[in-house]
XYZ file of C-alpha atoms in Angstrom:
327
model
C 13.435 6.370 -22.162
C 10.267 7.202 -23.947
C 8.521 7.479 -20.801
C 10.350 10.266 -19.667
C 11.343 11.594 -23.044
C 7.875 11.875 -24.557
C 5.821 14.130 -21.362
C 9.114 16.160 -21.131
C 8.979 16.965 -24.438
C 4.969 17.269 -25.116
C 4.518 19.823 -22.130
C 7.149 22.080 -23.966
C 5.536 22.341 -27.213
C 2.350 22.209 -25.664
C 3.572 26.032 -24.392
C 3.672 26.952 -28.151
C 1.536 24.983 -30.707
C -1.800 23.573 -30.076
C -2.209 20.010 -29.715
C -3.285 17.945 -33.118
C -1.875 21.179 -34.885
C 0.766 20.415 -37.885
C 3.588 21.746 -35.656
C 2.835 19.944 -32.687
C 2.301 16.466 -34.645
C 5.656 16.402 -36.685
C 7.484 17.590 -33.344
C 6.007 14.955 -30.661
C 2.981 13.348 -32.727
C 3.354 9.775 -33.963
C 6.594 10.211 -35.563
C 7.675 13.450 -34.003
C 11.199 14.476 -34.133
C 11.774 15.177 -30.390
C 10.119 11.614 -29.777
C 11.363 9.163 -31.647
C 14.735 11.030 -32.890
C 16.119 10.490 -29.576
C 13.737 7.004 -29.039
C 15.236 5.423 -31.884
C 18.933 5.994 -32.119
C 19.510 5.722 -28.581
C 17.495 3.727 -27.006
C 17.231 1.055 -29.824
C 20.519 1.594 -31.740
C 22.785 2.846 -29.557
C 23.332 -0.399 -26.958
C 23.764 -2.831 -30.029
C 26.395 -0.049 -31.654
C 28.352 -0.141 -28.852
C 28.561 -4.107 -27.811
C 29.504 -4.238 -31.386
C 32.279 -2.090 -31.278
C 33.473 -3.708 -28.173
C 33.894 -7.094 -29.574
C 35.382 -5.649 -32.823
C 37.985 -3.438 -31.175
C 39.250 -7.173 -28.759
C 39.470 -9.112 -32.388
C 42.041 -6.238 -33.652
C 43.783 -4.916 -30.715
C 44.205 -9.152 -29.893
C 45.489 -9.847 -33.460
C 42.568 -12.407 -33.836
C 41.511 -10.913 -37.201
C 44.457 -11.581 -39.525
C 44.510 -15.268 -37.493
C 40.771 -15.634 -38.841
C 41.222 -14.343 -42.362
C 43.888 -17.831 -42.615
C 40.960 -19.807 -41.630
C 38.082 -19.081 -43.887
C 40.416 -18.507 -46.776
C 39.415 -21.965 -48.366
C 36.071 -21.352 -47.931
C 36.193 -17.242 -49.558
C 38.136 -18.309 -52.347
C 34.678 -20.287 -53.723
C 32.785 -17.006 -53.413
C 35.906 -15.342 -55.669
C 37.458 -13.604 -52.280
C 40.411 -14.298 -50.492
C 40.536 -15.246 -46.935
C 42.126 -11.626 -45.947
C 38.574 -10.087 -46.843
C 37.356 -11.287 -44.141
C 37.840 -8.131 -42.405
C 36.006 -5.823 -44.130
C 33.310 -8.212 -44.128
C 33.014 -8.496 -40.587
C 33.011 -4.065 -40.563
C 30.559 -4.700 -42.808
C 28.482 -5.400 -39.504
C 29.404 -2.277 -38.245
C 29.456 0.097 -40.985
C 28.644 -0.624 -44.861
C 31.281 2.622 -45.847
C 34.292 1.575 -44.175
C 33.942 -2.150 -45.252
C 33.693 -0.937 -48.809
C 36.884 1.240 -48.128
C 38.299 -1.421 -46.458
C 38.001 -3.486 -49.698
C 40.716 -1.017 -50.881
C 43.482 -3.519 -49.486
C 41.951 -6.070 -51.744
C 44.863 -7.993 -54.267
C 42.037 -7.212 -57.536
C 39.057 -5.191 -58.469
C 37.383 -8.307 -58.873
C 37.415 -8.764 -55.149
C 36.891 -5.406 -54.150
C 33.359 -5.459 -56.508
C 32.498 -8.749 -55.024
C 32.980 -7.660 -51.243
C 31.331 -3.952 -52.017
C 28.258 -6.344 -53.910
C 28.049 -8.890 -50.610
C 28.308 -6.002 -48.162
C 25.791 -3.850 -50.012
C 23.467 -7.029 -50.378
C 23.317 -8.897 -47.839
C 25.585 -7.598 -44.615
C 23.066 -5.867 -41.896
C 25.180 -2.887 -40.204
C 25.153 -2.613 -36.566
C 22.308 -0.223 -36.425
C 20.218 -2.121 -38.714
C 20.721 -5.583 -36.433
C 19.543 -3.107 -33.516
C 16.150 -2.170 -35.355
C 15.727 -6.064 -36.302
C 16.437 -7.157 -32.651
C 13.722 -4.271 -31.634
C 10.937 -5.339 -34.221
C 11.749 -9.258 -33.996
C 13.342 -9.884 -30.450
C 10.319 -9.328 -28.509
C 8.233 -11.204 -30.808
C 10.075 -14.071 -32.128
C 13.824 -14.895 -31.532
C 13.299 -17.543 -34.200
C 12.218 -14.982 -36.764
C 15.247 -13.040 -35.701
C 17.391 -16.085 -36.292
C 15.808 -17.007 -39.482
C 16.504 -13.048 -41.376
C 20.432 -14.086 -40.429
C 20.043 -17.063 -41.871
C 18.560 -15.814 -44.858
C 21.269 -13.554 -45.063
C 23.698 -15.722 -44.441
C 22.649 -17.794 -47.366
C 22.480 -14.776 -49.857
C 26.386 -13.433 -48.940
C 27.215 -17.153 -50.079
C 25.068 -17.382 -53.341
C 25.791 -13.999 -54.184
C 29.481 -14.394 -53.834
C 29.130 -17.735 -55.899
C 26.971 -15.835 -58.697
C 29.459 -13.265 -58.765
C 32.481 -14.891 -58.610
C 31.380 -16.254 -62.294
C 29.938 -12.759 -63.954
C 32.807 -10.658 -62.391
C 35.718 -10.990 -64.678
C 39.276 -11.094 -63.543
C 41.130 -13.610 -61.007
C 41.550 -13.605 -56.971
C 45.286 -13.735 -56.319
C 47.287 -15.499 -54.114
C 47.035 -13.955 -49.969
C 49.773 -13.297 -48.674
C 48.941 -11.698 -45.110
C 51.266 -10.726 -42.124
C 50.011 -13.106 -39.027
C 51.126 -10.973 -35.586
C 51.281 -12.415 -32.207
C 48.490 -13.042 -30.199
C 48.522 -10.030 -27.811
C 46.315 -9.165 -24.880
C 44.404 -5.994 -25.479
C 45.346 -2.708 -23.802
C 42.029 -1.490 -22.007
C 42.730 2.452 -22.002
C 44.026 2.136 -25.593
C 40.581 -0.492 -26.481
C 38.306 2.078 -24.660
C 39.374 5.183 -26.242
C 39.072 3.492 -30.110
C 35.316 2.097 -28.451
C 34.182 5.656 -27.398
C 35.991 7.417 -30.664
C 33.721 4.834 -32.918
C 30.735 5.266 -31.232
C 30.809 9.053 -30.613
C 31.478 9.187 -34.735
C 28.714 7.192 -35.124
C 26.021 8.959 -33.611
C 27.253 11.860 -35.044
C 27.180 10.221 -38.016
C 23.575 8.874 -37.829
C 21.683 11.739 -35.230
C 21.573 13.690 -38.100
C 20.470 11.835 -40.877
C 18.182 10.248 -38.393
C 16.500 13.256 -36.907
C 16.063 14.445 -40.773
C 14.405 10.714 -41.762
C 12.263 11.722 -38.485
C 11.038 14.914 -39.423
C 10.328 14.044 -43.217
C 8.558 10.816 -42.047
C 6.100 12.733 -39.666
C 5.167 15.728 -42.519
C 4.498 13.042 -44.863
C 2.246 11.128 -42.765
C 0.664 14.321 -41.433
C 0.259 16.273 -44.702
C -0.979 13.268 -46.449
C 1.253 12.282 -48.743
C 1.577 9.276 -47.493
C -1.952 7.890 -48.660
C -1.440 9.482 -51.840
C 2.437 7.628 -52.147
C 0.695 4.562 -50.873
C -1.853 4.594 -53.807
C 0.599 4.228 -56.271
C 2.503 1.683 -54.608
C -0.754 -0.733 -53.307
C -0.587 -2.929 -56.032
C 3.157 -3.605 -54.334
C 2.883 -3.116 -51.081
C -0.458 -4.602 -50.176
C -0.658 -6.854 -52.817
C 2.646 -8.147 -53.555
C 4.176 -8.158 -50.106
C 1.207 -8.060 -48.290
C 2.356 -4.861 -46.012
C 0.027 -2.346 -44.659
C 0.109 1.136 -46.822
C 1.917 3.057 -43.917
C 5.205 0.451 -44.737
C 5.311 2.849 -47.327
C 7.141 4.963 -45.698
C 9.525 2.517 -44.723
C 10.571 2.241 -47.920
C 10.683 5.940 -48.581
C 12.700 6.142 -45.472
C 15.615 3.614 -45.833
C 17.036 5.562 -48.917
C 18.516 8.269 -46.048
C 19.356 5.515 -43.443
C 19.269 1.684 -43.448
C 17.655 1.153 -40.041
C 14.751 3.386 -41.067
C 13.420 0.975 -43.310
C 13.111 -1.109 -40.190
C 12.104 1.383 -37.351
C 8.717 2.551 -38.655
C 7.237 -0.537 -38.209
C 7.715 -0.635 -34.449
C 4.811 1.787 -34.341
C 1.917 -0.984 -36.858
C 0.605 -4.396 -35.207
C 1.937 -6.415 -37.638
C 1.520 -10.486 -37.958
C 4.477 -12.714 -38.030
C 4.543 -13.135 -41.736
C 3.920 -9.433 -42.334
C 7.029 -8.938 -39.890
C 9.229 -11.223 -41.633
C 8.300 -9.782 -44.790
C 9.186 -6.589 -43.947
C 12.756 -7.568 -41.820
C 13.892 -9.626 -45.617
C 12.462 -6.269 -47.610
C 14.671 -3.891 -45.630
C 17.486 -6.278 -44.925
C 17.808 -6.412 -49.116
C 16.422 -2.803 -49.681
C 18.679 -0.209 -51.129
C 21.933 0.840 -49.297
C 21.567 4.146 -47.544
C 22.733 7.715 -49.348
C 26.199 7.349 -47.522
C 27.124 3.830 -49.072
C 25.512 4.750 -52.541
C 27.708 7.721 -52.740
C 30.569 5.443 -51.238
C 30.127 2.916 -54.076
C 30.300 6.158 -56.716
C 33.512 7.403 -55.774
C 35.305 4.332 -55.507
C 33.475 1.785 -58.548
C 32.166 4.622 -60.890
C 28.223 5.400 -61.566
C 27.746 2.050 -62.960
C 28.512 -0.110 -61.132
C 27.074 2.256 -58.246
C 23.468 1.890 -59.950
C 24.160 -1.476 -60.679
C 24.225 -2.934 -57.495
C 21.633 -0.988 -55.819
C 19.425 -1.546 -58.480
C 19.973 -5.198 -57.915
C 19.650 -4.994 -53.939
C 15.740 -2.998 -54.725
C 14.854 -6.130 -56.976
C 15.635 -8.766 -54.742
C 14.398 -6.897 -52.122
C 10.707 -6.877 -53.006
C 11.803 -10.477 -55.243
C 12.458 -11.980 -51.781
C 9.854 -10.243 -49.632
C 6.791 -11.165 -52.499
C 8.033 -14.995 -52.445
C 7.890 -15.175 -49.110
C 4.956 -13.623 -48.542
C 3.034 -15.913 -51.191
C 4.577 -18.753 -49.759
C 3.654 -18.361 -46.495
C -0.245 -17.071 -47.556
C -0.344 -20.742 -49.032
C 1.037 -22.170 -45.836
C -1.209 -20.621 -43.303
């Protein structure tokens, strides 16, 4: 796509703004809006979205998902959860908002804290997994497969952790189990195509914003001037280049953005898993903070992305000394 996007693009602007100009750089320069805010969502995002929504919409138009919430109920109730939260979980893949609104049909605000803390934490949503399977796939399926195991690991050990400091009790589930039913395909295809129209509406925005704020900080400079405050973290600490800087900055507005900018630095293998742990902990996006206000209160709200910031660089630093030692 970015072979025919980008000269299609360039020879337009060309037509109005000369080339290394500030206009022509934030529109079709390194991170130019007309480049990589079509690039990223759609090309990268976009196939993973939708293969995701396919599988999701079979597990609830077959009646699997009340079926699987039976079977891992033994195995949620030691993270404080019962088996029926399962399904926002698994949304949780999709989209971090509706799993925390899903967490609504929850028995106890115990669980619904717990599922909005393990979502928030340690769930990727579907666009995210997109930008890991871009940065990683290419270069390492095993470094792909080790950020899921990671975490994997972290949903359990935070639910554990929490399940203790959260006070209140899980109650009993008591779910409705339907018959096993085969899927309608016009009824399947219209809730696919409704999900993933939303969610490019939902993200094209926010997206093409992220885009256009990325490229006028790199190409006013405020970048290197962000970046000196931050060295001392950045380089040092997690032993990223300055320009992941702007990673950072980035994956406040959306979650994948923390992820997308370094598609464009040659990274090493350690520097890339440090960076896939860093953004797979990093702060939830706007949406989900705002999300996690309405329905938990301001506390709480800064509580847990405060927490997901400090493991995030707590993670990403341990790994990256470790693995300095190693190599």
């Amino acid at each position: 796509i970015n072979n025919f996007v980008s000269p299609f693009f360039v020879s337009i602007v060309s037509k109005f703004a000369t080339e290394g100009s500030l206009i022509f750089n934030v529109l079709v320069g390194e991170y130019g809006v007309l480049i990589k805010g079509i690039e990223w969502p759609f090309a990268l995002i976009l196939p993973y979205v939708f293969l995701f929504y396919i599988v999701l919409a079979f597990l609830e138009d077959s009646g699997y998902l009340p079926r699987l919430g039976v079977l891992v109920d033994s195995i949620l109730r030691k993270l404080g959860i019962q088996g029926g939260n399962i399904v926002p979980l698994i949304m949780g893949y999709g989209c971090a908002v509706p799993a925390i609104l899903g967490s609504r049909a929850a028995t106890s605000q115990k669980e619904r804290i717990i599922v909005a803390s393990i979502v928030s934490l340690g769930v990727p949503c579907v666009a995210q997994t997109g930008a890991f399977i871009s940065l990683l796939g290419s270069h390492s399926m095993a470094l792909l497969i080790l950020v899921y195991l990671i975490s994997f690991v972290t949903i359990i050990c935070a639910g554990l952790v929490l399940d203790k400091l959260v006070p209140g009790k899980s109650d009993p589930m008591l779910l409705e189990i339907p018959n096993l039913l085969k899927p309608d395909i016009k009824a399947m295809s219209k809730k696919i195509w409704i999900r993933t129209k939303a969610f490019m509406i939902e993200a094209e925005i926010p997206m093409l914003l992220g885009v256009g704020f990325a490229a006028l900080v790199a190409e006013t400079g405020v970048l290197n001037s962000v970046s000196g405050l931050v060295e001392p973290l950045v380089e040092g600490w997690l032993g990223l280049p300055k320009e992941a800087t702007l990673g950072l900055i980035l994956g406040v507005i959306r979650r994948e953005l923390a992820v997308l900018p370094m598609l464009e630095m040659n990274l090493t293998t350690l520097q890339l898993l440090v960076g896939a742990v860093v953004a797979l902990f990093y702060i939830p996006c706007l949406s989900v903070v705002g999300v996690l206000i309405k329905e938990y209160g301001m506390k709480i709200a800064l509580a847990i992305s405060a927490t997901t910031i400090i493991l995030a660089f707590l993670f990403g630093g341990i790994i990256n000394q470790i693995g300095n030692l190693i190599l």
